[in-house]
Short mmCIF file of C-alpha atoms in Angstrom, two decimals:
data_model
loop_
_atom_site.label_atom_id
_atom_site.label_comp_id
_atom_site.label_asym_id
_atom_site.label_seq_id
_atom_site.Cartn_x
_atom_site.Cartn_y
_atom_site.Cartn_z
CA MET A 1 -9.27 0.03 -11.34
CA ASN A 2 -10.05 3.45 -12.53
CA GLY A 3 -7.84 4.72 -9.94
CA VAL A 4 -10.75 6.39 -7.72
CA LEU A 5 -11.37 5.00 -4.37
CA GLU A 6 -15.14 3.01 -4.71
CA ARG A 7 -17.09 3.78 -1.93
CA LYS A 8 -18.80 0.73 -2.00
CA HIS A 9 -15.36 -1.29 -1.34
CA VAL A 10 -14.59 0.86 1.69
CA ALA A 11 -18.46 0.07 2.91
CA PHE A 12 -17.82 -3.91 2.29
CA TYR A 13 -14.70 -3.91 4.67
CA THR A 14 -16.20 -1.73 7.02
CA ARG A 15 -18.69 -4.37 7.57
CA SER A 16 -17.15 -7.47 6.71
CA SER A 17 -13.70 -6.59 9.16
CA ARG A 18 -15.84 -4.62 12.12
CA VAL A 19 -13.98 -1.85 11.56
CA SER A 20 -14.22 2.12 11.41
CA GLU A 21 -14.65 3.85 7.92
CA ARG A 22 -11.37 5.27 8.80
CA VAL A 23 -9.26 2.17 9.10
CA ALA A 24 -11.72 0.37 6.40
CA GLU A 25 -10.32 3.16 3.99
CA ARG A 26 -6.66 3.33 4.70
CA ASN A 27 -6.61 -0.44 4.06
CA VAL A 28 -8.47 -0.27 0.54
CA VAL A 29 -6.16 2.26 -0.33
CA LEU A 30 -3.49 0.16 0.29
CA THR A 31 -4.53 -2.01 -1.57
CA TYR A 32 -5.08 -0.03 -4.56
CA VAL A 33 -1.61 0.95 -4.41
CA LEU A 34 -0.61 -2.82 -4.22
CA ARG A 35 -2.20 -3.22 -7.30
CA ILE A 36 -1.02 -0.62 -9.30
CA LEU A 37 2.45 -1.73 -7.91
CA SER A 38 2.22 -5.11 -9.23
CA ASP A 39 1.32 -4.05 -12.43
CA SER A 40 5.30 -2.65 -12.90
CA ILE A 41 7.61 -2.96 -10.34
CA LEU A 42 6.14 -4.70 -7.64
CA PRO A 43 7.65 -8.07 -9.01
CA GLN A 44 11.21 -6.40 -8.71
CA LEU A 45 10.42 -5.92 -4.92
CA ALA A 46 10.43 -7.76 -1.54
CA PHE A 47 7.14 -7.12 0.31
CA LYS A 48 7.72 -7.08 4.37
CA GLY A 49 7.17 -5.66 7.58
CA GLY A 50 3.43 -5.06 9.26
CA THR A 51 1.20 -4.62 6.18
CA CYS A 52 2.50 -7.86 4.54
CA LEU A 53 2.14 -9.56 7.51
CA LYS A 54 -1.67 -8.77 8.09
CA LYS A 55 -2.26 -8.94 4.16
CA VAL A 56 -0.74 -12.29 3.82
CA TYR A 57 -1.01 -14.08 7.05
CA PHE A 58 -3.28 -12.49 9.28
CA GLY A 59 -5.83 -11.37 7.28
CA LYS A 60 -8.49 -9.40 9.01
CA THR A 61 -6.98 -9.82 12.12
CA GLY A 62 -4.36 -8.32 14.16
CA ARG A 63 -3.11 -5.22 14.43
CA PHE A 64 -3.62 -2.36 11.47
CA SER A 65 -0.24 -1.32 9.90
CA MET A 66 -0.55 2.20 7.44
CA ASP A 67 2.77 1.67 5.23
CA LEU A 68 4.40 -0.49 2.63
CA ASP A 69 7.84 -1.49 3.41
CA PHE A 70 9.83 -3.38 0.65
CA THR A 71 13.08 -4.17 -0.18
CA SER A 72 15.18 -4.12 -3.62
CA ALA A 73 15.94 -7.17 -4.92
CA GLY A 74 17.85 -6.66 -7.53
CA ILE A 75 16.64 -3.03 -9.07
CA ARG A 76 18.48 0.34 -9.28
CA LEU A 77 17.01 3.57 -9.74
CA ARG A 78 18.53 6.52 -11.47
CA PHE A 79 17.57 9.93 -10.22
CA LYS A 80 18.55 12.95 -12.11
CA GLU A 81 19.05 15.07 -8.67
CA LYS A 82 19.53 14.69 -5.25
CA SER A 83 16.53 16.11 -4.64
CA GLN A 84 14.48 13.37 -5.93
CA ILE A 85 15.84 11.30 -3.49
CA THR A 86 15.00 13.27 -0.62
CA GLY A 87 11.79 14.62 -1.81
CA ILE A 88 13.13 18.24 -1.00
CA GLU A 89 13.85 20.81 -2.84
CA ARG A 90 16.34 23.13 -1.53
#
């Protein structure tokens, strides 16, 4: 994986799941993000929520969720400034 969204994966998911290209693209992006995280911080997180249920248990059926929900499994993140936590600059 080289960090570029490969259209062939989107096209394949669109055809095989019979969903719109927009939904397929979002699902492929979420899959890419999970793959990237799996090489770093994902083993220290608990994956939860609707996307987890869909990816782990329901596969291509059911409602599509557009976010990734995690709970920390004992890690501590350090931030230099409060703005890094909220993402808002003042």
